[in-house]
Short mmCIF file of C-alpha atoms and ligand atoms in Angstrom, two decimals:
data_model
loop_
_atom_site.label_atom_id
_atom_site.label_comp_id
_atom_site.label_asym_id
_atom_site.label_seq_id
_atom_site.Cartn_x
_atom_site.Cartn_y
_atom_site.Cartn_z
CA UNK D 5 42.95 137.43 -88.17
CA UNK D 6 44.99 136.72 -85.00
CA UNK D 7 47.54 139.44 -84.30
CA UNK D 8 46.09 141.78 -86.93
CA UNK D 9 44.34 145.10 -86.38
CA UNK D 10 42.44 144.67 -89.61
CA UNK D 11 38.69 144.20 -89.26
CA UNK D 12 37.42 140.74 -90.22
CA UNK D 13 36.36 140.07 -93.80
CA UNK D 14 33.31 137.95 -94.54
CA UNK D 15 33.66 135.60 -97.50
CA UNK D 16 30.62 134.09 -99.18
CA UNK D 17 31.28 131.34 -101.70
CA UNK D 18 28.70 131.81 -104.43
CA UNK D 19 26.71 128.63 -105.14
CA UNK D 20 25.16 129.85 -108.36
CA UNK D 21 24.34 132.99 -110.30
CA UNK D 22 21.10 133.74 -108.43
CA UNK D 23 22.84 133.26 -105.10
CA UNK D 24 25.61 135.74 -106.09
CA UNK D 25 23.11 138.33 -107.38
CA UNK D 26 21.06 137.98 -104.19
CA UNK D 27 24.22 138.54 -102.13
CA UNK D 28 25.23 141.59 -104.20
CA UNK D 29 21.80 143.15 -103.74
CA UNK D 30 21.33 142.41 -100.04
CA UNK D 31 24.80 143.00 -98.54
CA UNK D 32 26.31 146.50 -98.84
CA UNK D 33 29.84 146.98 -100.23
CA UNK D 34 30.46 143.45 -101.45
CA UNK D 35 33.60 142.89 -103.51
CA UNK D 36 33.53 140.21 -106.20
CA UNK D 37 36.41 137.73 -106.20
CA UNK D 38 36.94 135.75 -109.41
CA UNK D 39 40.47 134.41 -110.00
CA UNK D 40 41.92 136.88 -107.50
CA UNK D 41 44.96 137.70 -109.67
CA UNK D 42 44.24 141.44 -109.43
CA UNK D 43 42.23 141.59 -106.23
CA UNK D 44 44.60 139.60 -104.03
CA UNK D 45 47.51 141.82 -105.11
CA UNK D 46 45.47 144.87 -104.03
CA UNK D 47 44.64 143.20 -100.71
CA UNK D 48 48.21 142.10 -100.06
CA UNK D 49 49.52 145.63 -100.66
CA UNK D 50 46.80 147.07 -98.40
CA UNK D 51 45.34 149.13 -101.23
CA UNK D 52 41.89 147.62 -100.75
CA UNK D 53 40.27 146.32 -97.60
CA UNK D 54 36.82 144.95 -98.44
CA UNK D 55 34.41 144.12 -95.63
CA UNK D 56 32.57 141.49 -97.63
CA UNK D 57 33.71 139.26 -100.47
CA UNK D 58 31.64 137.03 -102.72
CA UNK D 59 33.64 134.39 -104.58
CA UNK D 60 32.32 133.52 -108.04
CA UNK D 61 34.90 131.01 -109.27
CA UNK D 62 32.54 128.07 -108.65
CA UNK D 63 29.61 129.58 -110.53
CA UNK D 64 29.23 127.25 -113.50
CA UNK D 65 26.84 129.59 -115.37
CA UNK D 66 29.73 132.06 -115.83
CA UNK D 67 32.35 129.64 -117.10
CA UNK D 68 31.15 128.69 -120.57
CA UNK D 69 31.51 129.91 -124.14
CA UNK D 70 28.74 129.67 -126.74
CA UNK D 71 29.23 130.19 -130.48
CA UNK D 72 26.69 130.25 -133.27
CA UNK D 73 27.88 133.12 -135.45
CA UNK D 74 27.65 135.17 -132.29
CA UNK D 75 30.00 134.56 -129.35
CA UNK D 76 28.91 134.72 -125.73
CA UNK D 77 31.89 134.33 -123.40
CA UNK D 78 31.03 133.85 -119.73
CA UNK D 79 32.82 136.27 -117.40
CA UNK D 80 34.33 133.37 -115.47
CA UNK D 81 36.19 131.92 -118.46
CA UNK D 82 39.90 131.70 -117.64
CA UNK D 83 42.73 132.50 -120.04
CA UNK D 84 43.76 128.85 -120.04
CA UNK D 85 40.26 127.91 -121.26
CA UNK D 86 40.55 130.62 -123.94
CA UNK D 87 43.62 128.90 -125.34
CA UNK D 88 41.29 126.06 -126.40
CA UNK D 89 38.54 128.37 -127.71
CA UNK D 90 38.45 132.15 -127.46
CA UNK D 91 35.84 132.86 -130.14
CA UNK D 92 38.32 135.30 -131.68
CA UNK D 93 41.84 134.87 -133.04
CA UNK D 94 42.96 138.20 -131.54
CA UNK D 95 41.59 137.25 -128.13
CA UNK D 96 43.41 133.92 -128.29
CA UNK D 97 46.63 135.80 -129.09
CA UNK D 98 46.03 138.13 -126.13
CA UNK D 99 45.20 135.25 -123.76
CA UNK D 100 48.39 133.42 -124.71
CA UNK D 101 50.54 136.34 -123.58
CA UNK D 102 48.85 137.07 -120.25
CA UNK D 103 50.93 136.50 -117.11
CA UNK D 104 52.22 132.98 -116.54
CA UNK D 105 50.48 129.58 -116.65
CA UNK D 106 49.43 130.06 -113.00
CA UNK D 107 47.89 133.47 -113.76
CA UNK D 108 46.20 132.12 -116.89
CA UNK D 109 44.73 129.22 -114.89
CA UNK D 110 43.03 131.61 -112.46
CA UNK D 111 42.58 134.96 -114.25
CA UNK D 112 39.31 135.58 -116.07
CA UNK D 113 37.97 137.91 -118.73
CA UNK D 114 35.42 139.17 -116.18
CA UNK D 115 38.30 140.15 -113.90
CA UNK D 116 40.05 142.02 -116.73
CA UNK D 117 36.78 143.90 -117.33
CA UNK D 118 36.22 144.38 -113.59
CA UNK D 119 39.65 145.97 -113.12
CA UNK D 120 39.14 148.04 -116.30
CA UNK D 121 42.82 148.97 -116.57
CA UNK D 122 43.85 150.60 -119.86
CA UNK D 123 46.65 147.99 -119.81
CA UNK D 124 44.26 145.01 -119.63
CA UNK D 125 45.26 142.87 -122.60
CA UNK D 126 41.79 141.60 -123.54
CA UNK D 127 40.25 145.07 -123.60
CA UNK D 128 41.69 146.41 -126.91
CA UNK D 129 40.42 143.19 -128.50
CA UNK D 130 36.92 143.63 -127.07
CA UNK D 131 36.97 147.22 -128.37
CA UNK D 132 38.08 146.12 -131.85
CA UNK D 133 35.39 143.41 -131.89
CA UNK D 134 32.70 145.99 -130.99
CA UNK D 135 31.85 143.73 -128.07
CA UNK D 136 28.99 144.15 -125.64
CA UNK D 137 29.46 143.80 -121.88
CA UNK D 138 26.55 142.03 -120.21
CA UNK D 139 25.83 143.21 -116.66
CA UNK D 140 23.24 141.58 -114.45
CA UNK D 141 21.72 142.46 -111.09
CA UNK D 142 18.64 141.22 -109.25
CA UNK D 143 16.77 144.06 -110.97
CA UNK D 144 17.61 142.75 -114.45
CA UNK D 145 20.19 142.70 -117.21
CA UNK D 146 21.68 145.53 -119.22
CA UNK D 147 23.89 145.29 -122.26
CA UNK D 148 26.55 147.97 -122.58
CA UNK D 149 28.66 148.54 -125.71
CA UNK D 150 32.31 148.16 -124.73
CA UNK D 151 32.91 151.68 -126.09
CA UNK D 152 30.73 153.04 -123.24
CA UNK D 153 31.76 150.57 -120.54
CA UNK D 154 35.13 152.05 -119.52
CA UNK D 155 34.85 155.58 -118.16
CA UNK D 156 38.46 156.15 -117.02
CA UNK D 157 41.54 154.31 -115.77
CA UNK D 158 40.18 151.45 -113.62
CA UNK D 159 36.69 152.95 -113.84
CA UNK D 160 33.60 151.57 -115.48
CA UNK D 161 29.89 152.18 -115.36
CA UNK D 162 29.24 148.89 -113.56
CA UNK D 163 27.07 149.45 -110.48
CA UNK D 164 28.03 147.86 -107.16
CA UNK D 165 25.04 145.48 -107.27
CA UNK D 166 25.87 144.32 -110.80
CA UNK D 167 27.88 141.30 -111.85
CA UNK D 168 29.64 141.16 -115.20
CA UNK D 169 28.14 137.96 -116.58
CA UNK D 170 29.49 137.84 -120.14
CA UNK D 171 31.08 139.56 -123.10
CA UNK D 172 29.45 139.10 -126.50
CA UNK D 173 30.38 139.88 -130.09
CA UNK D 174 29.71 138.76 -133.65
CA UNK D 175 32.18 136.21 -134.99
CA UNK D 176 34.42 138.24 -137.27
CA UNK D 177 36.48 135.63 -139.14
CA UNK D 178 40.22 134.94 -139.01
CA UNK D 179 41.61 138.32 -140.15
CA UNK D 180 42.52 139.67 -136.74
CA UNK D 181 45.53 140.06 -134.49
CA UNK D 182 46.68 141.41 -131.13
CA UNK D 183 50.18 142.69 -130.47
CA UNK D 184 51.82 144.62 -127.68
CA UNK D 185 55.21 145.86 -126.56
CA UNK D 186 56.55 145.45 -123.05
CA UNK D 187 59.90 145.01 -121.39
CA UNK D 188 59.72 141.25 -121.96
CA UNK D 189 57.36 138.74 -123.57
CA UNK D 190 55.61 137.53 -120.43
CA UNK D 191 54.89 138.64 -116.85
CA UNK D 192 55.13 142.32 -117.78
CA UNK D 193 52.47 145.00 -118.12
CA UNK D 194 52.02 146.18 -121.68
CA UNK D 195 53.57 149.54 -122.62
CA UNK D 196 51.31 149.80 -125.65
CA UNK D 197 48.93 147.27 -127.20
CA UNK D 198 46.98 147.11 -130.45
CA UNK D 199 44.17 144.84 -131.62
CA UNK D 200 42.97 144.84 -135.23
CA UNK D 201 39.89 143.00 -136.48
CA UNK D 202 38.91 142.96 -140.15
CA UNK D 203 35.46 141.44 -140.56
CA UNK D 204 35.48 140.80 -144.28
CA UNK D 205 31.86 139.63 -144.41
CA UNK D 206 30.51 142.77 -142.72
CA UNK D 207 33.09 145.10 -144.35
CA UNK D 208 34.14 146.36 -140.96
CA UNK D 209 37.53 147.27 -139.45
CA UNK D 210 37.94 147.64 -135.69
CA UNK D 211 41.14 148.81 -134.01
CA UNK D 212 41.61 149.03 -130.24
CA UNK D 213 44.61 150.66 -128.54
CA UNK D 214 45.68 149.77 -125.00
CA UNK D 215 48.00 151.49 -122.50
CA UNK D 216 48.01 154.73 -124.44
CA UNK D 217 45.18 156.74 -122.91
CA UNK D 218 42.84 156.76 -119.91
CA UNK D 219 40.58 154.20 -121.59
CA UNK D 220 40.92 151.93 -124.61
CA UNK D 221 41.07 154.13 -127.72
CA UNK D 222 39.43 153.49 -131.10
CA UNK D 223 41.41 155.39 -133.79
CA UNK D 224 38.53 156.36 -136.11
CA UNK D 225 40.70 157.88 -138.88
CA UNK D 226 42.93 154.80 -139.00
CA UNK D 227 39.86 152.54 -139.17
CA UNK D 228 38.46 154.64 -142.03
CA UNK D 229 41.78 154.54 -143.88
CA UNK D 230 41.94 150.74 -143.48
CA UNK D 231 38.37 150.37 -144.78
CA UNK D 232 39.47 152.34 -147.86
CA UNK D 233 42.31 149.87 -148.45
CA UNK D 234 39.87 146.94 -148.37
CA UNK D 235 37.33 148.77 -150.57
CA UNK D 236 40.08 149.17 -153.14
CA UNK D 237 41.61 145.69 -152.90
CA UNK D 238 38.31 143.80 -152.46
CA UNK D 239 37.04 142.69 -149.05
CA UNK D 240 36.94 139.02 -149.93
CA UNK D 241 40.52 138.76 -151.24
CA UNK D 242 43.82 138.64 -149.32
CA UNK D 243 46.17 141.42 -150.38
CA UNK D 244 49.52 142.91 -149.45
CA UNK D 245 49.19 146.61 -148.61
CA UNK D 246 51.95 148.84 -149.97
CA UNK D 247 54.65 149.92 -147.56
CA UNK D 248 53.46 153.52 -147.76
CA UNK D 249 49.84 152.52 -147.00
CA UNK D 250 50.92 150.47 -143.98
CA UNK D 251 53.07 153.36 -142.77
CA UNK D 252 50.19 155.81 -143.16
CA UNK D 253 47.92 153.53 -141.16
CA UNK D 254 50.55 153.41 -138.42
CA UNK D 255 50.80 157.20 -138.46
CA UNK D 256 47.03 157.56 -138.05
CA UNK D 257 47.00 155.04 -135.19
CA UNK D 258 49.77 156.91 -133.35
CA UNK D 259 48.04 160.26 -133.92
CA UNK D 260 44.88 159.01 -132.17
CA UNK D 261 46.71 157.90 -129.01
CA UNK D 262 46.76 160.00 -125.84
CA UNK D 263 49.76 158.45 -124.09
CA UNK D 264 51.53 159.68 -120.99
CA UNK D 265 55.10 159.36 -119.72
CA UNK D 266 55.21 156.84 -116.88
CA UNK D 267 57.51 154.25 -115.32
CA UNK D 268 56.85 151.82 -118.16
CA UNK D 269 57.63 154.14 -121.08
CA UNK D 270 57.49 157.64 -122.47
CA UNK D 271 54.62 159.03 -124.50
CA UNK D 272 56.99 159.40 -127.47
CA UNK D 273 58.03 155.74 -127.26
CA UNK D 274 54.39 154.65 -127.04
CA UNK D 275 53.48 156.64 -130.16
CA UNK D 276 56.45 155.16 -132.01
CA UNK D 277 55.50 151.62 -130.93
CA UNK D 278 51.88 152.15 -131.99
CA UNK D 279 52.95 153.38 -135.44
CA UNK D 280 55.11 150.28 -135.90
CA UNK D 281 52.38 147.94 -134.61
CA UNK D 282 49.70 149.60 -136.75
CA UNK D 283 51.79 149.09 -139.90
CA UNK D 284 52.61 145.49 -138.97
CA UNK D 285 49.03 144.65 -138.03
CA UNK D 286 47.52 145.84 -141.33
CA UNK D 287 50.25 144.04 -143.30
CA UNK D 288 49.56 140.81 -141.40
CA UNK D 289 45.77 140.94 -141.31
CA UNK D 290 45.22 142.02 -144.94
CA UNK D 291 46.88 138.80 -146.08
CA UNK D 292 44.45 136.62 -144.09
CA UNK D 293 41.15 135.83 -145.80
C1 LIG F 302 51.83 138.22 -112.06
C2 LIG F 302 50.66 138.83 -112.79
C3 LIG F 302 50.73 138.97 -114.16
C4 LIG F 302 49.66 139.54 -114.86
N1 LIG F 302 49.75 139.68 -116.22
C5 LIG F 302 48.74 140.27 -116.90
C6 LIG F 302 48.84 140.46 -118.30
O1 LIG F 302 49.82 140.08 -118.96
N2 LIG F 302 47.79 141.07 -118.94
C7 LIG F 302 46.68 141.49 -118.25
O2 LIG F 302 45.75 142.03 -118.87
N3 LIG F 302 46.57 141.31 -116.92
C8 LIG F 302 47.56 140.72 -116.23
N4 LIG F 302 47.46 140.57 -114.87
C9 LIG F 302 46.26 141.05 -114.18
C10 LIG F 302 45.15 139.99 -114.00
O3 LIG F 302 45.65 138.69 -114.10
C11 LIG F 302 44.03 140.17 -115.03
O4 LIG F 302 43.50 141.47 -114.99
C12 LIG F 302 42.89 139.15 -114.81
O5 LIG F 302 42.05 139.16 -115.93
C13 LIG F 302 42.07 139.42 -113.56
O6 LIG F 302 41.09 138.40 -113.49
P1 LIG F 302 40.70 137.71 -112.11
O7 LIG F 302 39.64 136.71 -112.42
O8 LIG F 302 41.89 137.20 -111.41
O9 LIG F 302 40.08 138.96 -111.35
P2 LIG F 302 40.01 139.29 -109.78
O10 LIG F 302 41.36 139.62 -109.27
O11 LIG F 302 39.24 138.25 -109.06
O12 LIG F 302 39.11 140.61 -109.86
C14 LIG F 302 39.60 141.78 -110.47
C15 LIG F 302 38.58 142.90 -110.28
O13 LIG F 302 37.41 142.65 -111.05
C16 LIG F 302 36.27 142.48 -110.20
N5 LIG F 302 35.53 141.36 -110.79
C17 LIG F 302 36.02 140.15 -111.14
N6 LIG F 302 35.08 139.42 -111.77
C18 LIG F 302 33.97 140.19 -111.80
C19 LIG F 302 32.65 139.99 -112.32
N7 LIG F 302 32.30 138.86 -112.96
N8 LIG F 302 31.74 140.98 -112.17
C20 LIG F 302 32.09 142.14 -111.54
N9 LIG F 302 33.32 142.39 -111.05
C21 LIG F 302 34.25 141.42 -111.18
C22 LIG F 302 36.81 142.24 -108.80
O14 LIG F 302 35.94 142.70 -107.80
C23 LIG F 302 38.10 143.05 -108.84
O15 LIG F 302 37.82 144.41 -108.62
C24 LIG F 302 48.50 139.98 -114.15
C25 LIG F 302 48.44 139.81 -112.76
C26 LIG F 302 49.50 139.24 -112.08
C27 LIG F 302 49.41 139.08 -110.59
#
């Protein structure tokens, strides 16, 4: 810190899960560092100045993925690892588009959840999957439905002594997709994103909308309309929705959004993009069985 007026920062390299939880409970105001692809940007711009950091990138317990009909993805799993196995087609599609190879090598799903930005690309997918966020502290573990986890832009109900240890969901089959619009295909924050998951076995449709409200939005009317399409066509069979049905689904998706005008796009453009993506997503996913 030579030549700097900034106070020193202590960095503890976590040796294991228990060690990290002990640190979070015994040291006040500790900031978790995973891949650092969000946190280091905040530090470099002087927007955050933590006194204490605990690094979790060497904690093996957080880095795995387990599948047995149910998926448990450790918070430390990087996007590059997800390209090999994401436990969800839509999540694999989201992971493929995140940042650059360097960002994907370091960035983790736990970091996307920790930042809790409405523009986080994995978050609409977790919403559509009806995922559970697993939080652990020295006092114990709590399992929070993703729908309750985000409380506002970059806000969640995670307590300071809690570590995000995993995200979990039921395997939903191949009929799922993630799409987004941005100014270019990579290295750009999404202007609007949409994940759609059709779990044919459970007769369930989940849709998650990103970058078009303070949190990730679930468009309930659009989900209900889509369920009706599958009730009619048969859940087990691939089908091609009519153009008017796809358009109606897009309309319902756009109607549920609460977008704002900002530097990335106008509210009107976001609604338009969501309507187009909603129609495309149902047309794509309905044909996958
Ligand atoms: C050039 C660039 C491009 C990017 N492109 C995209 C993109 O296309 N899509 C996208 O969604 N994001 C993108 N990002 C943002 C970032 O890469 C992701 O949000 C990533 O998932 C953050 O993960 P991380 O492991 O690096 O988190 P970190 O930066 O280490 O941490 C982020 C936040 O989460 C907290 N945190 C991390 N892990 C945990 C945990 N296990 N428990 C509790 N809190 C935790 C940290 O304290 C911090 O507040 C980009 C960033 C950069 C710099």
